[in-house]
Coordinates of C-alpha atoms in Angstrom, one line a residue:
Chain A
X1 CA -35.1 34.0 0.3
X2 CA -32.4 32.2 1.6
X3 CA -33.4 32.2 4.9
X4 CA -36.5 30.7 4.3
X5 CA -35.0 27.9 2.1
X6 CA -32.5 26.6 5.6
X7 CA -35.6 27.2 8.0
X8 CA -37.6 24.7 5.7
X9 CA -34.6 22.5 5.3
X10 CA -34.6 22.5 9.0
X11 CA -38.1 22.0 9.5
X12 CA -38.2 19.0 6.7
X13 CA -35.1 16.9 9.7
X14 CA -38.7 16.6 11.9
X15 CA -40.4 15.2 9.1
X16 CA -39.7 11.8 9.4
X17 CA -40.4 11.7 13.5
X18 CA -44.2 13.4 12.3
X19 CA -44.6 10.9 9.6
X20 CA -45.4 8.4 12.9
X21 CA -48.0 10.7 14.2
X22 CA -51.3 9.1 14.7
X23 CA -53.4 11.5 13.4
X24 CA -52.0 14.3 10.4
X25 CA -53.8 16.2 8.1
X26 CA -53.2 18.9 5.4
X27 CA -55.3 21.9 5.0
X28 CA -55.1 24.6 1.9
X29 CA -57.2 27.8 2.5
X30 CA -57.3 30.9 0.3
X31 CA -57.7 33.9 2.0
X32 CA -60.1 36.9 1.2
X33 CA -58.9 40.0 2.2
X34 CA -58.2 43.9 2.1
X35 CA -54.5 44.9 3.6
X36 CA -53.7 47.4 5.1
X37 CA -50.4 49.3 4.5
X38 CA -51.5 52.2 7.7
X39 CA -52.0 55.7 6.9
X40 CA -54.3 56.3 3.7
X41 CA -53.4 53.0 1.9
X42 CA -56.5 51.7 -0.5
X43 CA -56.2 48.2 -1.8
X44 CA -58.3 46.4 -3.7
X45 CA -59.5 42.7 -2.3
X46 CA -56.5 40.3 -2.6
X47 CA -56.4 36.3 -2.4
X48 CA -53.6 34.5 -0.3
X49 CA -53.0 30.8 -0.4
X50 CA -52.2 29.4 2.7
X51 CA -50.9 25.6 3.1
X52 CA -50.1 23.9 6.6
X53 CA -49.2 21.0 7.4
X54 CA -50.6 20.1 11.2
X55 CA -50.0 16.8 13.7
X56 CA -51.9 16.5 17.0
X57 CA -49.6 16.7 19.6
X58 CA -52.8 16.5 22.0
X59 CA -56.4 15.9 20.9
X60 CA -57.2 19.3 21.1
X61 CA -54.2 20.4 20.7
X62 CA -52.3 20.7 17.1
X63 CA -48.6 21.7 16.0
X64 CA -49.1 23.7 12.5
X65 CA -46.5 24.8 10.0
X66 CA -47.1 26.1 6.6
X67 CA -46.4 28.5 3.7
X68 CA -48.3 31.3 2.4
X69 CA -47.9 33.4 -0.6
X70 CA -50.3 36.1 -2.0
X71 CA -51.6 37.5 -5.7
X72 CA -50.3 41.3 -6.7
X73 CA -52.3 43.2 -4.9
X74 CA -52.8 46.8 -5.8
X75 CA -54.3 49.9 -4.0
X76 CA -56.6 52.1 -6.4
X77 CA -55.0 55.1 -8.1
X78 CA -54.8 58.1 -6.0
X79 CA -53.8 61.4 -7.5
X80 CA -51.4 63.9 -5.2
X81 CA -49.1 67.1 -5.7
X82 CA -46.7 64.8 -7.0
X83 CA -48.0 62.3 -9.3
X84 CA -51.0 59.8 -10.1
X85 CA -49.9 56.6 -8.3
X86 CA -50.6 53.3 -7.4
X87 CA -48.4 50.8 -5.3
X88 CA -48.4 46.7 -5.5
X89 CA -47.7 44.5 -2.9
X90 CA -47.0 41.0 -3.4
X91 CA -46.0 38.0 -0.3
X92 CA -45.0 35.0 0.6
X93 CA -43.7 33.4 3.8
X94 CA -43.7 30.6 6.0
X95 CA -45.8 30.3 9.4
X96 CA -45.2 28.2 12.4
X97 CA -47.6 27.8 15.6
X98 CA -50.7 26.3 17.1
X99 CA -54.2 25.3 16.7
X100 CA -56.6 24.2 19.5
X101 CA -59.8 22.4 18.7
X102 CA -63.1 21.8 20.3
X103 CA -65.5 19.2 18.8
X104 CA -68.9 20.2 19.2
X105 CA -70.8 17.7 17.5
X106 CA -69.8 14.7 15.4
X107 CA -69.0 16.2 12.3
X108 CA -67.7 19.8 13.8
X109 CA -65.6 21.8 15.7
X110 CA -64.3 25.3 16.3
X111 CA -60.8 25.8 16.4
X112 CA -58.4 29.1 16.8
X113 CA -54.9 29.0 15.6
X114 CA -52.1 31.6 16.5
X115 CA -48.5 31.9 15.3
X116 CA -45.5 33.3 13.7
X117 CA -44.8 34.4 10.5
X118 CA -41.4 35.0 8.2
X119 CA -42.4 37.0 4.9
X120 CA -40.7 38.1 2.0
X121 CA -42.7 41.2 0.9
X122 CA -41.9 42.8 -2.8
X123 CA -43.6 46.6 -2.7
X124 CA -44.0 48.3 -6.3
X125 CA -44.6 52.1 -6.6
X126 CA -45.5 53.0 -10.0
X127 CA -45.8 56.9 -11.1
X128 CA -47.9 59.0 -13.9
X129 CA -46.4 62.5 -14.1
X130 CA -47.4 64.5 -16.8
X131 CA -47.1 63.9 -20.6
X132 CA -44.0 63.7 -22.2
X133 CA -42.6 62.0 -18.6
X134 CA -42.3 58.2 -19.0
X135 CA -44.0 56.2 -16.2
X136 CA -41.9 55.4 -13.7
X137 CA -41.7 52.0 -11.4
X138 CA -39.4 51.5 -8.5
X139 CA -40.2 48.3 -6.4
X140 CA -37.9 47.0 -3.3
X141 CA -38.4 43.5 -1.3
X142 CA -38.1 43.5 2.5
X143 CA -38.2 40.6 5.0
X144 CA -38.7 40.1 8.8
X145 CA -41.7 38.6 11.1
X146 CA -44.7 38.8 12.5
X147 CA -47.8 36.9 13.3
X148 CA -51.0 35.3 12.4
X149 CA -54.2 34.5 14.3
X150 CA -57.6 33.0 13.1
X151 CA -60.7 31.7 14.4
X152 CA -63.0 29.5 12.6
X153 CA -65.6 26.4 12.3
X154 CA -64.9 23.0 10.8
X155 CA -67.2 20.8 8.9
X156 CA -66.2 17.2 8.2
X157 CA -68.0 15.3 5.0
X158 CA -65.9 12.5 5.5
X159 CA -63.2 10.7 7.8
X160 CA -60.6 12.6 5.8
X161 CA -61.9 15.8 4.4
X162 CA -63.4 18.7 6.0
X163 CA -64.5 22.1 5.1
X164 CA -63.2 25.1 7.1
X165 CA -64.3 28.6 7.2
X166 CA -61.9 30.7 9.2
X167 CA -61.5 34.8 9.8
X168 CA -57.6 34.8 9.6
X169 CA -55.2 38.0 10.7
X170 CA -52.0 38.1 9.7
X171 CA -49.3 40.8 10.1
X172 CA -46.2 41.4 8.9
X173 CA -44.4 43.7 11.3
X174 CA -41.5 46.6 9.8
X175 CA -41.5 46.4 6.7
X176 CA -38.1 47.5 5.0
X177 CA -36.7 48.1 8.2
X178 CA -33.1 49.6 8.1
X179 CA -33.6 51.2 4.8
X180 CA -36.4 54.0 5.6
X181 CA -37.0 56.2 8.8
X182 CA -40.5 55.0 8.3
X183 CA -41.1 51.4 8.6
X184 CA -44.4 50.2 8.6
X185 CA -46.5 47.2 9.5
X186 CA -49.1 45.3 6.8
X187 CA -52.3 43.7 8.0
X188 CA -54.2 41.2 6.0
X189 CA -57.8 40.2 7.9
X190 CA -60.3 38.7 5.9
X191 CA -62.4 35.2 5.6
X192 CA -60.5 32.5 4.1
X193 CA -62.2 29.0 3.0
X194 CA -60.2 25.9 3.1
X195 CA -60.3 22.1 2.7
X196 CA -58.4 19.8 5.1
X197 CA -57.3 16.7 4.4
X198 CA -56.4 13.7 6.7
X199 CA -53.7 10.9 6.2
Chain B
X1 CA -44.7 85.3 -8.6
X2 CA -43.5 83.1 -11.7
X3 CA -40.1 83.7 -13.0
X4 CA -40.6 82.2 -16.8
X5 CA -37.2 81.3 -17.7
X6 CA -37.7 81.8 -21.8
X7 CA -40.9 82.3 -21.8
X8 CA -40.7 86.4 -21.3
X9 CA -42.5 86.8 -24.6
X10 CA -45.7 85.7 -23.0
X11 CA -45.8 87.5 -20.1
X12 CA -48.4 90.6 -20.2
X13 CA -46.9 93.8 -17.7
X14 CA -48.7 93.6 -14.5
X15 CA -52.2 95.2 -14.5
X16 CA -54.5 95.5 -12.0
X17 CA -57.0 92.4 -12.1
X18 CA -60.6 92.6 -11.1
X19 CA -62.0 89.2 -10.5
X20 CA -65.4 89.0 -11.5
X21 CA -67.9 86.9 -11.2
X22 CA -69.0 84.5 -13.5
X23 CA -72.3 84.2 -14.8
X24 CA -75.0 83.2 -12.7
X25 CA -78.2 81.3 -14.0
X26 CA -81.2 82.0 -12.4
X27 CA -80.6 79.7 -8.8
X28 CA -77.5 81.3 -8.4
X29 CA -75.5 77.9 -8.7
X30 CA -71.8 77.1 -10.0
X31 CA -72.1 74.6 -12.7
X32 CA -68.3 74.5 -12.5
X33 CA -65.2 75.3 -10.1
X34 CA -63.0 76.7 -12.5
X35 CA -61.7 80.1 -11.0
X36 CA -63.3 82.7 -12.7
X37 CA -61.7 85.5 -14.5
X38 CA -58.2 84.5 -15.8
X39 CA -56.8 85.7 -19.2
X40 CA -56.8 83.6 -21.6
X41 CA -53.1 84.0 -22.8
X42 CA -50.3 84.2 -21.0
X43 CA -49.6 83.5 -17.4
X44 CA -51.4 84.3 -14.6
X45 CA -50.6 83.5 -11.0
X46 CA -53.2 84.5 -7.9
X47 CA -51.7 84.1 -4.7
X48 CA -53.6 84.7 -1.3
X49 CA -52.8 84.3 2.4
X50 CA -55.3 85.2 5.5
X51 CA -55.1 84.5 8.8
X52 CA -58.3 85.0 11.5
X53 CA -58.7 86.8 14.7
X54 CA -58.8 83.3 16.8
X55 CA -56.6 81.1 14.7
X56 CA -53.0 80.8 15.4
X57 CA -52.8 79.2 11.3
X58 CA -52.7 81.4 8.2
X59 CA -54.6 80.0 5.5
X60 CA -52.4 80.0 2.0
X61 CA -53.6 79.0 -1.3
X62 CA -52.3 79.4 -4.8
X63 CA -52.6 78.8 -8.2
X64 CA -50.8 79.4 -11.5
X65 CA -52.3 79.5 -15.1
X66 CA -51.1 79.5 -18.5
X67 CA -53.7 80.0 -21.4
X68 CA -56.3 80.2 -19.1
X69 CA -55.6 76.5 -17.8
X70 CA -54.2 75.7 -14.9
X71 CA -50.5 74.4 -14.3
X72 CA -50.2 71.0 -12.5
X73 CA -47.6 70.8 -10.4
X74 CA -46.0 67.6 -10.4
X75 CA -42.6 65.5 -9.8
X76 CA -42.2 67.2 -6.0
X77 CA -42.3 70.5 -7.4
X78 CA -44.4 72.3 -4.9
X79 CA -45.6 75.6 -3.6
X80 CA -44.0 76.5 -0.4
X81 CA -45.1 78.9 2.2
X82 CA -43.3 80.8 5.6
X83 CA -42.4 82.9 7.2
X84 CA -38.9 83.3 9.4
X85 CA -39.9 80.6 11.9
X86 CA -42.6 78.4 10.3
X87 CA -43.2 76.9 6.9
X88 CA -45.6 74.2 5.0
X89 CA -45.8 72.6 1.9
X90 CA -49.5 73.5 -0.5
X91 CA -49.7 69.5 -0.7
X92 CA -54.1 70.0 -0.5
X93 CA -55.9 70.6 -4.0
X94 CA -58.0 73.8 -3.3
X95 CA -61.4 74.2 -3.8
X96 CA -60.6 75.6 -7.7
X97 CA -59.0 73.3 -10.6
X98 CA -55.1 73.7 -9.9
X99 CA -55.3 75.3 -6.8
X100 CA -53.6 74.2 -4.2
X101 CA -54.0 75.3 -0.1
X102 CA -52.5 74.9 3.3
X103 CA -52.4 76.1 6.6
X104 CA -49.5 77.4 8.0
X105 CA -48.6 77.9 11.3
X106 CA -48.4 81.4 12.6
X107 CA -46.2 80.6 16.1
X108 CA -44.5 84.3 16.3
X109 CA -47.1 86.1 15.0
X110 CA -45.5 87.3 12.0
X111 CA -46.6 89.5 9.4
X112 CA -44.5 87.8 6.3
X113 CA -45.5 85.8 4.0
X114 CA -43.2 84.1 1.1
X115 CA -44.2 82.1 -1.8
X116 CA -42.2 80.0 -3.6
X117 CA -42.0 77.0 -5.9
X118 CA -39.9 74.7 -4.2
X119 CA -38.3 71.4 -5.4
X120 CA -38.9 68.5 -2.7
X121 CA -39.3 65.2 -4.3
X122 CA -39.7 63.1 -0.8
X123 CA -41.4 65.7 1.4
X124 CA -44.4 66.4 -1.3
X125 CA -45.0 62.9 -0.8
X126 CA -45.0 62.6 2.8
X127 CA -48.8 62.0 3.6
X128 CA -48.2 58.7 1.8
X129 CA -48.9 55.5 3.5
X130 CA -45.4 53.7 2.2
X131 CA -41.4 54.9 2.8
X132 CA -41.3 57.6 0.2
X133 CA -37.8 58.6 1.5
X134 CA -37.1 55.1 0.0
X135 CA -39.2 54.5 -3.2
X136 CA -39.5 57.3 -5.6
X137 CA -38.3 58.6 -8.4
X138 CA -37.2 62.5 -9.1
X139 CA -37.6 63.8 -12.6
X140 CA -35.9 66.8 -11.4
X141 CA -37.3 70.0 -11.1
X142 CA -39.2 72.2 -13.3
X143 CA -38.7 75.5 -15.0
X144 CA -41.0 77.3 -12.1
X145 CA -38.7 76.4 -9.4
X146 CA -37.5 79.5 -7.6
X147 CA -40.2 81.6 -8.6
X148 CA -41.5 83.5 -5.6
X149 CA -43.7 86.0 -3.9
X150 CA -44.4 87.7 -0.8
X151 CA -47.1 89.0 1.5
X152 CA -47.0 91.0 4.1
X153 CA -50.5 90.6 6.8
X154 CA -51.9 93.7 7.7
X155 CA -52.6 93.9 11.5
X156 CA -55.4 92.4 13.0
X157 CA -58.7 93.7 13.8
X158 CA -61.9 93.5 15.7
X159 CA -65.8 94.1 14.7
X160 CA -66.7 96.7 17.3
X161 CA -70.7 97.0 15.6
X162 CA -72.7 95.4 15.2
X163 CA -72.4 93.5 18.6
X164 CA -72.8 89.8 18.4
X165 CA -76.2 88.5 18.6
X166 CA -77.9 91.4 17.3
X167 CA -80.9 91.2 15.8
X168 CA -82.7 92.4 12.9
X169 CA -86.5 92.0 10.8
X170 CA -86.1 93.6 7.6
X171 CA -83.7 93.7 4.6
X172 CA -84.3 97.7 4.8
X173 CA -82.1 98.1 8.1
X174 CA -79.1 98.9 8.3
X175 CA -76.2 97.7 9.9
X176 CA -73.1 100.3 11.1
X177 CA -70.0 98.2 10.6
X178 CA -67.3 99.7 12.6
X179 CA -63.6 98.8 13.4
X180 CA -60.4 100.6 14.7
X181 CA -59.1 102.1 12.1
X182 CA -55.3 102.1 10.5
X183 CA -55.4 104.4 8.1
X184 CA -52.8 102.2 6.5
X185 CA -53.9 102.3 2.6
X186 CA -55.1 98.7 3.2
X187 CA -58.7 98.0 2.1
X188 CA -61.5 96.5 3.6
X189 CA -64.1 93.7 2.4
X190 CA -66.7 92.4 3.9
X191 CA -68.3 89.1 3.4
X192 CA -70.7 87.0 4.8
X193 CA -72.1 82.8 5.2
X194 CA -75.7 83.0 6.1
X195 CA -77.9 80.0 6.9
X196 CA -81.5 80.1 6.6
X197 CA -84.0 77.7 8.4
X198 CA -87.2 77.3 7.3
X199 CA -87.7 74.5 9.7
X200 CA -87.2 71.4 7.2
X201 CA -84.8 72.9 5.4
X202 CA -81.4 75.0 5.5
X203 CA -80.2 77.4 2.8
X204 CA -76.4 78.1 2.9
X205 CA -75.0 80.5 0.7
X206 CA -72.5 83.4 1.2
X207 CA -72.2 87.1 -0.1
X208 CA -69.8 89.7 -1.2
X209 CA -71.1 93.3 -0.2
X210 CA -70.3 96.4 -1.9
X211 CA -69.2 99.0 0.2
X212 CA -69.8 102.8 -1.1
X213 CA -65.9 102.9 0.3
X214 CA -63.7 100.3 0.9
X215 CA -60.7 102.4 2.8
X216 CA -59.9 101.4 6.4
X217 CA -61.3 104.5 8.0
X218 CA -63.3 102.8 10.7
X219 CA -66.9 102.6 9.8
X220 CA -68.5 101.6 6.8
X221 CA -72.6 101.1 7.2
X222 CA -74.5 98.6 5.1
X223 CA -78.1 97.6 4.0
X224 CA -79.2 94.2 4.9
X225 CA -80.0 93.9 1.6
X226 CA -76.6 92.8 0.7
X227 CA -77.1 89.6 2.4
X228 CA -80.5 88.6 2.7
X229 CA -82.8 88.4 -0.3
X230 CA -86.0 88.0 -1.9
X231 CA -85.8 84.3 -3.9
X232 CA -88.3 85.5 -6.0
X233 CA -87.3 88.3 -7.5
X234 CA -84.9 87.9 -10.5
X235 CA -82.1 88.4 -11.0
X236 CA -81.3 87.8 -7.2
X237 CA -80.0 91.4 -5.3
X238 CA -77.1 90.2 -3.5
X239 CA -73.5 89.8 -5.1
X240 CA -73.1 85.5 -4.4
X241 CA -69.4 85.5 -3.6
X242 CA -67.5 84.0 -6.3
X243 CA -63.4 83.2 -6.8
X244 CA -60.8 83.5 -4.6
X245 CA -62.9 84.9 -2.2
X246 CA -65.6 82.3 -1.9
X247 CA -62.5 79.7 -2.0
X248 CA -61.1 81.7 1.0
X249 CA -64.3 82.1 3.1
X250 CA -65.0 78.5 2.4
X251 CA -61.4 77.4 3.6
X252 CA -62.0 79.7 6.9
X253 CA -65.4 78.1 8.0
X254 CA -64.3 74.5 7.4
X255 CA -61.2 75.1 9.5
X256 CA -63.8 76.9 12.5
X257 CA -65.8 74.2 12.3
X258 CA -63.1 71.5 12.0
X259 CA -64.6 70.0 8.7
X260 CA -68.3 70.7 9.5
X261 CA -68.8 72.7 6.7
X262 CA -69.5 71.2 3.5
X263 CA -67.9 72.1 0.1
X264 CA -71.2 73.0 -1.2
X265 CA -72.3 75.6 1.4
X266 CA -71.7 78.1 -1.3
X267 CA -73.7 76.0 -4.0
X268 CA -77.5 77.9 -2.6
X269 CA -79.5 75.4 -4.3
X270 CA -82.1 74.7 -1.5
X271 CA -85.5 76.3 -2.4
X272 CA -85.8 78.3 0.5
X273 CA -86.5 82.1 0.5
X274 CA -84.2 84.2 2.9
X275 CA -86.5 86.9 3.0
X276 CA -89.1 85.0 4.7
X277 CA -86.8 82.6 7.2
X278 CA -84.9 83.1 9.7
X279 CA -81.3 83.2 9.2
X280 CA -77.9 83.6 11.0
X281 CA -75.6 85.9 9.3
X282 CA -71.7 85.6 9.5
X283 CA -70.4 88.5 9.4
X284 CA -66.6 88.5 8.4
X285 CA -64.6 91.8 7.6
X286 CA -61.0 91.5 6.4
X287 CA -58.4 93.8 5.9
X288 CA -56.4 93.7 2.9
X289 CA -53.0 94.5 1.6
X290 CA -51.4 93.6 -1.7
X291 CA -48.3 91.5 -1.8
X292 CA -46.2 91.5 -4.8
X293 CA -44.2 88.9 -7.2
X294 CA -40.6 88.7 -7.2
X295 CA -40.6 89.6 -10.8
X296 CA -43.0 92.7 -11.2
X297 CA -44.0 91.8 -14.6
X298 CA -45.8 89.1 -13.7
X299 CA -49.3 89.1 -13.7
X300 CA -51.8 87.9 -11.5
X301 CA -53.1 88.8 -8.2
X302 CA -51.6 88.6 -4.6
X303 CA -52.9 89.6 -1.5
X304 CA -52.5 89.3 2.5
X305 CA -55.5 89.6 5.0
X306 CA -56.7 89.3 8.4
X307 CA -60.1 88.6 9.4
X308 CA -62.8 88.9 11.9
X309 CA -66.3 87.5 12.1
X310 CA -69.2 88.7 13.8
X311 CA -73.2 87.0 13.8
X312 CA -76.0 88.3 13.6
X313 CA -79.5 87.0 13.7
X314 CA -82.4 87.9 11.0
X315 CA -86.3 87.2 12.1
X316 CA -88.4 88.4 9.8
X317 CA -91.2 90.3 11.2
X318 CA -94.6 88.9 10.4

């Protein structure tokens, strides 16, 4: 958490040169999506908002930074030898890269973004036993990087806002690194919808 | 194969068990996958390990009752199975309520089979998609921990008749099963999966025959009669194979066929009339040996077998 605190401190020192930028614009999105943990992990559909903040550095070209952060998302109950369980995942992170637009007509374009990722990732495994055996929950929170890509069509109403539907990818690479012989990677693809907004 | 630490007052001295099959209504389907014939008091364990002529994996499966219901595992307490070089954890639910199965590999060839309940609270979870070796809890284990069994496989053996591919057209002939004797004391069964194709529809269902004697003396001849029948004559002739045998056989085809085989192929629900279609016949004859608990009060049933199949081919004549 504390690393993501000094990298948005640091990104907030560029703020003032961007506020100059001719053209800026906002977008919030919320993402629709099953992850996937690997192996035989089941999740239910989860929502992730995603915030960025962009600046042309070209006309077709765009400088985007943003935040992300998920709902609990939990995979449906699976009974094994061990136990009847179910595990939670929950995210949030911050996402630097680039977006390239084509204008197609007056009021839309296609654009594809692609970029980086920091995530904070809280993963809760909760146990049923047998009777008599309370239930048992034991959660840990890993962090590291990965990457995001999307592709998607604009619609403008207005000068300022526009409607965007995208099909995003993100993945978050090793999770809890360093504290398992099996690390694993989390993929979250799905069709997010999202407003932009231009200064 | 169950040690019950302060629970000796329940335990019934070892007798021999007979499984027997449950009632059959009149389409000769299961209604339910309960394992058929457990007492209803006391423990009961049935243990059972078989490996086939052209697999290099023995197929274990276990499962322990108490009151006639069956014992969950649970917390990482698990069935283990091995032998000096190889071993594998029961982590598959079996084709019975409580049951739980495996394969294990056979590298060396060896003839030894041990049971026993184990307590492994991060390798029972290892076909889980997250770090188990990181999140879980341990309850600790349970009271069945330690309790074991063993089974020793009987040597392998070969169909010699009826050759493969032969072919017969009525339920009256018979067929001359022979093998190379041992003359071991082990005891034979035989058991088939027959299809039947009427053209727009397949029958699946599988038998158990009844041999006049069941030593391992080489030769043992049969009536077709024991696995194809007349649908329309009730109650059906054959002996549908039920319990740990039909869970076995079923286990064995869907490892040949890599999963082809469905769970129901034992169900025989599809109106078709064997007598009338033709039908492949699988064959299988095992070779059986009883294993025994650790504690020989216990009661239950444990065995060891190796298998062989051969297929025949049944065209009605017109």
């Amino acid at each position: 958490m504390l690393k993501i605190l000094r990298i948005i401190l640091l990104s907030g020192l560029f703020v003032p040169a961007l506020s100059f930028a001719d053209n800026m614009f906002v977008d919030v999105n919320l993402l629709f999506s099953v992850p996937d943990g690997g192996g035989n992990s089941d999740f239910h559909t989860g929502k992730t908002l995603l915030v960025n903040y962009n600046f042309y550095l070209k006309p077709w070209l765009i400088a985007t930074g943003g935040v992300f952060v998920t709902e609990k998302i939990s995979t449906k109950p699976v009974t094994d030898v061990v136990s009847k369980h179910q595990e939670t995942i929950d995210s949030r992170g911050i996402t630097f890269g680039v977006r390239s637009e084509h204008k197609f007509s007056e009021r839309n374009k296609i654009y594809g973004r692609l970029g980086f990722l920091y995530y904070t990732t809280e993963l809760t495994v909760e146990e049923y036993f047998t009777p008599g055996i309370p239930v048992s929950k034991v959660s840990d929170t890993t962090d590291g990087y990965g990457y995001y890509a999307g592709i998607a069509w604009a619609h403008s109403f207005s000068k300022k806002i526009s409607l965007q539907l995208e099909l995003y990818s993100m993945a978050q690479l090793d999770l809890f690194k360093g504290k398992t012989s099996t690390p694993f990677d989390l993929k979250n693809t799905g069709i997010s919808i999202g407003v932009g907004y231009v200064f | 194969m169950m040690h019950m630490l302060g629970l000796s007052k329940n335990l019934i001295n070892l007798i021999s068990v007979t499984l027997f099959s449950i009632s059959i209504v009149a389409c000769g389907v299961e209604v339910e996958n309960n394992l058929p014939g457990v007492p209803t008091t006391g423990f009961y364990a049935a243990v059972g390990a078989n490996q086939h002529a052209t697999e290099s994996t023995v197929q274990v499966a276990a499962v322990i009752f108490v009151d006639g219901e069956p014992i969950n595992l649970y917390g990482g307490d698990v069935i283990q199975a091995s032998t000096t070089v190889d071993s594998t954890l029961l982590l598959d639910f079996g084709y019975y309520v409580g049951s739980y199965t495996s394969e294990l590999r056979n590298s060396a060839n060896l003839d030894q089979i041990d049971f026993e309940i184990v307590h492994k609270p991060v390798e029972a979870r290892k076909d889980r998609w997250y770090p188990v070796d990181h999140l879980y809890t341990d309850p600790g284990p349970g009271e069945l921990v330690g309790s074991s069994a063993s089974i020793i496989l009987p040597p392998g053996l070969a169909v010699i008749t009826p050759v493969a591919g032969s072919s017969y057209t009525s339920i009256n002939d018979n067929l001359n099963v022979t093998w190379t004797p041992l003359g071991a004391g082990d005891v034979m069964k035989i058991y088939s999966a027959v299809s039947c194709d009427d053209g727009t529809k397949i029958k699946t269902y599988g038998t158990q025959a009844t041999l006049v004697d069941d030593s391992d003396d080489g030769s043992e001849t049969i009536n077709l009669d024991q696995f194809i029948y007349n649908s329309e004559n009730l109650p059906i002739s054959v002996n549908l194979i039920q319990g740990q045998a039909r869970a076995m056989l079923l286990a064995l085809l869907k490892k040949l066929s890599n999963g082809g085989i469905l769970d129901t192929f034992f169900a025989n629900t599809t109106p078709v009339n064997p007598i009338s279609t033709n039908c492949e016949v699988r064959l299988f004859l095992l070779r059986q040996r009883p294993g025994s608990f650790n504690l020989p009060s216990t009661n239950g049933i444990v065995f060891g077998s190796r298998s062989a199949e051969v297929t025949l081919d049944y065209n009605p004549a017109n």
